[in-house]
Coordinates of C-alpha atoms in Angstrom, one line a residue:
X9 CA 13.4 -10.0 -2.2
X10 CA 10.7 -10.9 0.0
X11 CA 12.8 -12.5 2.4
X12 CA 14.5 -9.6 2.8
X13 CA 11.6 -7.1 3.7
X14 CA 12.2 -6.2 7.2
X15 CA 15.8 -4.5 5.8
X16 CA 13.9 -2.7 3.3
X17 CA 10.0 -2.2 3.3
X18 CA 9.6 -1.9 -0.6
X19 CA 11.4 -5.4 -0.5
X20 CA 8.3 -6.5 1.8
X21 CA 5.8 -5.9 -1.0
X22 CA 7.7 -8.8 -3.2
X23 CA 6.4 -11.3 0.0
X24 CA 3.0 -10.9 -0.9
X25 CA 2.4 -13.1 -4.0
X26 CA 4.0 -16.4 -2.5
X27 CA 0.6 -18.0 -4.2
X28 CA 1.2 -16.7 -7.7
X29 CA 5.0 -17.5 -7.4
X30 CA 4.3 -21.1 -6.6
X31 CA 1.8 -21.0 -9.6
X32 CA 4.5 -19.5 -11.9
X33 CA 7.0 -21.9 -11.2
X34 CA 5.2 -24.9 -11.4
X35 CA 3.6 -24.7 -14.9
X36 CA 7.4 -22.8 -15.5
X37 CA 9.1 -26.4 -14.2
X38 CA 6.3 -28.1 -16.1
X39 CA 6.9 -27.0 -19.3
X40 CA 10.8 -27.2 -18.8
X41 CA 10.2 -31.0 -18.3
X42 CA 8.6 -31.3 -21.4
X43 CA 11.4 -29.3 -23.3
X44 CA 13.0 -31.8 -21.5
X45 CA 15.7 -29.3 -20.5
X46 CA 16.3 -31.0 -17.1
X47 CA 18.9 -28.7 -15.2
X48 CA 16.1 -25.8 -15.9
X49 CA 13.4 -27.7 -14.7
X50 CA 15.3 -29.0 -11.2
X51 CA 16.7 -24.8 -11.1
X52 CA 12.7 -24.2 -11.6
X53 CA 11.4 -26.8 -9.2
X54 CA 13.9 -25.3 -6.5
X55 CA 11.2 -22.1 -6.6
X56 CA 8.6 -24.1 -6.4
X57 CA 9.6 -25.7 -3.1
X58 CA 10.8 -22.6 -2.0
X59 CA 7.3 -21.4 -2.0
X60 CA 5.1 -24.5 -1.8
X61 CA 6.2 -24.5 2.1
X62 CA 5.0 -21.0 2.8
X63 CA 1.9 -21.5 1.1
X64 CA 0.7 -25.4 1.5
X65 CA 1.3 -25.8 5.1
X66 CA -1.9 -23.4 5.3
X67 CA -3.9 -26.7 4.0
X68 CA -2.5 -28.6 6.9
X69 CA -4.5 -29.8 9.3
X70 CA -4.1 -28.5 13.4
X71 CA -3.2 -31.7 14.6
X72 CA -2.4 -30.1 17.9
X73 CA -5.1 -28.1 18.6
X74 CA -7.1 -29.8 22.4
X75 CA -11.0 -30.8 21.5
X76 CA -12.8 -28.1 21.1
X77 CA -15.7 -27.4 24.0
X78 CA -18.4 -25.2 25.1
X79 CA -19.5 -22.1 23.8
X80 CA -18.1 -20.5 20.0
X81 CA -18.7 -17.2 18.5
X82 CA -19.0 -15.9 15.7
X83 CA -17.4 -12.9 14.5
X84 CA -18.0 -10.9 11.4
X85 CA -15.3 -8.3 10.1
X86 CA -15.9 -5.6 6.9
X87 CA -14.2 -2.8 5.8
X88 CA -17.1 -0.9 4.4
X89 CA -15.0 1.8 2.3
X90 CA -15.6 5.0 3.7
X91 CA -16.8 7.1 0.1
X92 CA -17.8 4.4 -2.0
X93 CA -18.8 1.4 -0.2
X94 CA -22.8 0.7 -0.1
X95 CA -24.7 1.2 2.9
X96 CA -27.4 -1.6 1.7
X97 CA -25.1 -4.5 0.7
X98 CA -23.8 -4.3 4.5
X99 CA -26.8 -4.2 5.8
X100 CA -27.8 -7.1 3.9
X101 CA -25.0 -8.5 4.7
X102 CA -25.0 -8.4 8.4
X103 CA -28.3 -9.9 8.7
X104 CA -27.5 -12.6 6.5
X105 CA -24.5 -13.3 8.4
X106 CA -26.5 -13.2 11.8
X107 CA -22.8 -12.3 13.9
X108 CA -22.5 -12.3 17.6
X109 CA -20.1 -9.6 17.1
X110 CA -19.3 -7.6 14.2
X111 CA -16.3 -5.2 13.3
X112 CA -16.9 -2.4 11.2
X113 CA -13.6 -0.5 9.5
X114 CA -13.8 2.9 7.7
X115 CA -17.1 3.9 9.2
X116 CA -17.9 7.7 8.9
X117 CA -20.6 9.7 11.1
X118 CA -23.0 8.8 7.5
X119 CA -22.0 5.4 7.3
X120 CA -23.5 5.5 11.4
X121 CA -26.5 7.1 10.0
X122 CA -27.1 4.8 7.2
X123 CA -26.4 1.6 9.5
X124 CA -28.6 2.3 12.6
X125 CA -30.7 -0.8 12.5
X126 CA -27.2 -2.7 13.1
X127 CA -28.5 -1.5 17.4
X128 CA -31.6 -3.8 16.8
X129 CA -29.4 -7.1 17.2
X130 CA -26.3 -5.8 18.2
X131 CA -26.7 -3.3 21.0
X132 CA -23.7 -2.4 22.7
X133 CA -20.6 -0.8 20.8
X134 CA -17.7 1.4 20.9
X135 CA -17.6 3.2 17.9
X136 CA -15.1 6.1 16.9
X137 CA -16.4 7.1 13.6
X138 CA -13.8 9.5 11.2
X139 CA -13.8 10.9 8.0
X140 CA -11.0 9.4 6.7
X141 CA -10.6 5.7 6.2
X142 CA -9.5 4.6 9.9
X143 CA -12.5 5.0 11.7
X144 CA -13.9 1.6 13.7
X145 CA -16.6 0.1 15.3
X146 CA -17.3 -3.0 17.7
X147 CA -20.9 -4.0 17.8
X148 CA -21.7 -6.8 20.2
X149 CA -24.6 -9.5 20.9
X150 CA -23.7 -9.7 24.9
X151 CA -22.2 -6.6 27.2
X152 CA -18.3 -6.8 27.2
X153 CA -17.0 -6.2 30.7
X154 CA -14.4 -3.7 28.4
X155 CA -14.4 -1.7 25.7
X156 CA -12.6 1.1 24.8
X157 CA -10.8 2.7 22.1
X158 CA -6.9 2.7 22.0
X159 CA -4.5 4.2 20.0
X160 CA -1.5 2.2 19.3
X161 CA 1.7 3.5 17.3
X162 CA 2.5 6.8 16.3
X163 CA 0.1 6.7 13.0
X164 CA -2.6 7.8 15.2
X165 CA -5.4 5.8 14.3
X166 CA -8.1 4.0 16.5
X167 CA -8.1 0.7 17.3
X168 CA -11.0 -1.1 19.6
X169 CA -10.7 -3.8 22.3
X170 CA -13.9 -5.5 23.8
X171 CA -13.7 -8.3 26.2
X172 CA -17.0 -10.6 26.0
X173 CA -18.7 -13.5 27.9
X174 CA -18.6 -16.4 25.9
X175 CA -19.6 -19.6 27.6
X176 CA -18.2 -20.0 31.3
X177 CA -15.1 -17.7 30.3
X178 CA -14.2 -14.6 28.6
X179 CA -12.7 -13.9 25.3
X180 CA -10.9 -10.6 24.2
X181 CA -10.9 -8.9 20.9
X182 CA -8.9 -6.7 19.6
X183 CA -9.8 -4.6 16.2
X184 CA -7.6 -2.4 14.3
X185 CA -6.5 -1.0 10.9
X186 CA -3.3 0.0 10.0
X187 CA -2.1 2.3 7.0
X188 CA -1.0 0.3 3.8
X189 CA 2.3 1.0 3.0
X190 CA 2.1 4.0 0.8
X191 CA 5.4 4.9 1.5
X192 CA 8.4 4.3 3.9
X193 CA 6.4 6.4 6.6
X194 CA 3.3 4.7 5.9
X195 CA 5.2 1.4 5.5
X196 CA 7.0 2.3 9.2
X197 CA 3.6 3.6 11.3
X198 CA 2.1 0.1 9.7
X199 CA 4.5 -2.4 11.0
X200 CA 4.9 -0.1 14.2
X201 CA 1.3 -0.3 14.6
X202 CA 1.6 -4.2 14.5
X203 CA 4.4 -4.2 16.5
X204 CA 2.4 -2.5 19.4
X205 CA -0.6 -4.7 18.8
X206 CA 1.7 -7.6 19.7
X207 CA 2.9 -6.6 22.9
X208 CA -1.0 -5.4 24.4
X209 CA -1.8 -9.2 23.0
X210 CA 1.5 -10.7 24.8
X211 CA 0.3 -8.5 28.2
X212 CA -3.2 -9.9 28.2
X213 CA -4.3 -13.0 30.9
X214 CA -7.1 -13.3 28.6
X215 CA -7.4 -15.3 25.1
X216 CA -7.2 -12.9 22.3
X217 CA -8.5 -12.3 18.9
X218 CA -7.1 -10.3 16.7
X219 CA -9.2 -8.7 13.9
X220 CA -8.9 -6.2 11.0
X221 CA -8.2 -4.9 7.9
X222 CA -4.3 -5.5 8.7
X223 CA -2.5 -4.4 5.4
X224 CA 0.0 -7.2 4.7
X225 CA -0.1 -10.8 3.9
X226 CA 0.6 -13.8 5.7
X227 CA 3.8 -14.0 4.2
X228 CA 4.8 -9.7 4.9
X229 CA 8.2 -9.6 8.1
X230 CA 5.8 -7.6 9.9
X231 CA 3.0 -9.6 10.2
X232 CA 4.6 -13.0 10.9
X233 CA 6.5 -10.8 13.7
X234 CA 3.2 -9.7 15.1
X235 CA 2.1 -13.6 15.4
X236 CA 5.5 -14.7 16.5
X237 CA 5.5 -11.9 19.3
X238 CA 1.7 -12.4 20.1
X239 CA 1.6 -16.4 19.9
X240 CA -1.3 -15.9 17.6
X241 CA -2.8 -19.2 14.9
X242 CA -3.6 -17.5 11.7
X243 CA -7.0 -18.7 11.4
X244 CA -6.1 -19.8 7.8
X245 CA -4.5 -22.6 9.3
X246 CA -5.7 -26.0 8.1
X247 CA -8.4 -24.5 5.8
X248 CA -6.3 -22.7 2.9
X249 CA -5.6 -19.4 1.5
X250 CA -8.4 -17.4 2.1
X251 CA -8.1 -14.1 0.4
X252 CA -10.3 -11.2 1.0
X253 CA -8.8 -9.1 -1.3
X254 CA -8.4 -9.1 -4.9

């Protein structure tokens, strides 16, 4: 079914748990083998190579990537949670993390309020604060040449975009937050939302990060579109599933 989720968007939820279907079908095979009911086990192990090559090559070294040189940067994401998230813990957080950037999703006019020492190291932003769950924020070490707020899709909700010195060149960054898919609307403004992320990325003469709380999984149609269409690494690549949700 969730090869089949760009026919049918409930279809794209069944992509998401390529981890726990690999999982499953391996102790699954397992025990089969020592039922020693063979055909089962072969049917069984068939699964398991079905989704061990969406989820292993993720532990792969990038053998192709050029040697890496000159400056880095290090960027920080959260989604706070608008209503119940806790104002301290991020603090904490951000000065434990010590980013040269740092992305802030869900942020209300309080949350701004209650996280106005973030200025102290981090002085130049773009913020577009909201009382939903889809407000944003970039907060940067060094000036960005550009920042501005963009709205991209038809779900109406803010995305940011900051271009930064970083060494001898300049990096772009681009922030956003679609809806999860609620519902076939919800489902549709998401992967629209990604869709239109893609082709700013694809127009840029810059290098481009892409950051946020995206709604999908590696393994969703839309996302893999959105790198496909972008040319973007999933920065997963050669270090392993790393899930930030539960």
């Amino acid at each position: 079914a969730g090869f089949l989720g760009c026919a049918w968007w409930p279809l794209d939820l069944a992509a998401h748990f390529r981890v726990q279907y690999l999982l499953a079908s391996a102790v699954l095979a397992g025990l089969y083998l020592l039922g020693r009911r063979l055909r089962s086990a072969a049917a069984t192990f068939i699964l398991v190579a079905i989704n061990g090559s969406l989820v292993l090559p993720f532990y792969m070294p990038r053998t192709a990537d050029a040697p890496r040189q000159g400056a880095s940067v290090r960027v920080l994401l959260v989604n706070v949670n608008t209503h119940q998230g806790d104002p301290a813990r991020v603090s904490a957080f951000v000065k434990e993390a010590d980013p040269d950037v740092l992305i802030l999703e869900e942020v209300s006019l309080a949350w701004l309020s209650a996280l106005v020492g973030i200025r102290e190291h981090l002085p130049h932003d773009i913020v577009e604060p909201r009382g939903d769950n889809f407000g944003i924020g970039i907060w940067c070490r060094q000036k960005p040449s550009r920042a501005e707020i963009l709205y991209l899709g038809p779900a109406e909700v803010p995305s940011a975009v900051v271009e930064l010195p970083v060494g001898t060149g300049t990096l772009g960054l681009l922030a956003t937050h679609p809806l999860p898919p609620g519902g076939a609307e919800a489902a549709t403004w998401r992967d629209q939302q990604l869709d239109h992320v893609a082709r700013f990325v694809a127009e840029q003469s810059l290098p481009y990060l892409v950051v946020g709380d995206l709604n999908v999984s590696p393994w969703s149609c839309a996302y893999r579109r959105l790198v496909r269409y972008a040319g973007l690494t999933n920065a997963m690549q050669g270090r392993g599933v790393q899930a930030t949700w539960p």
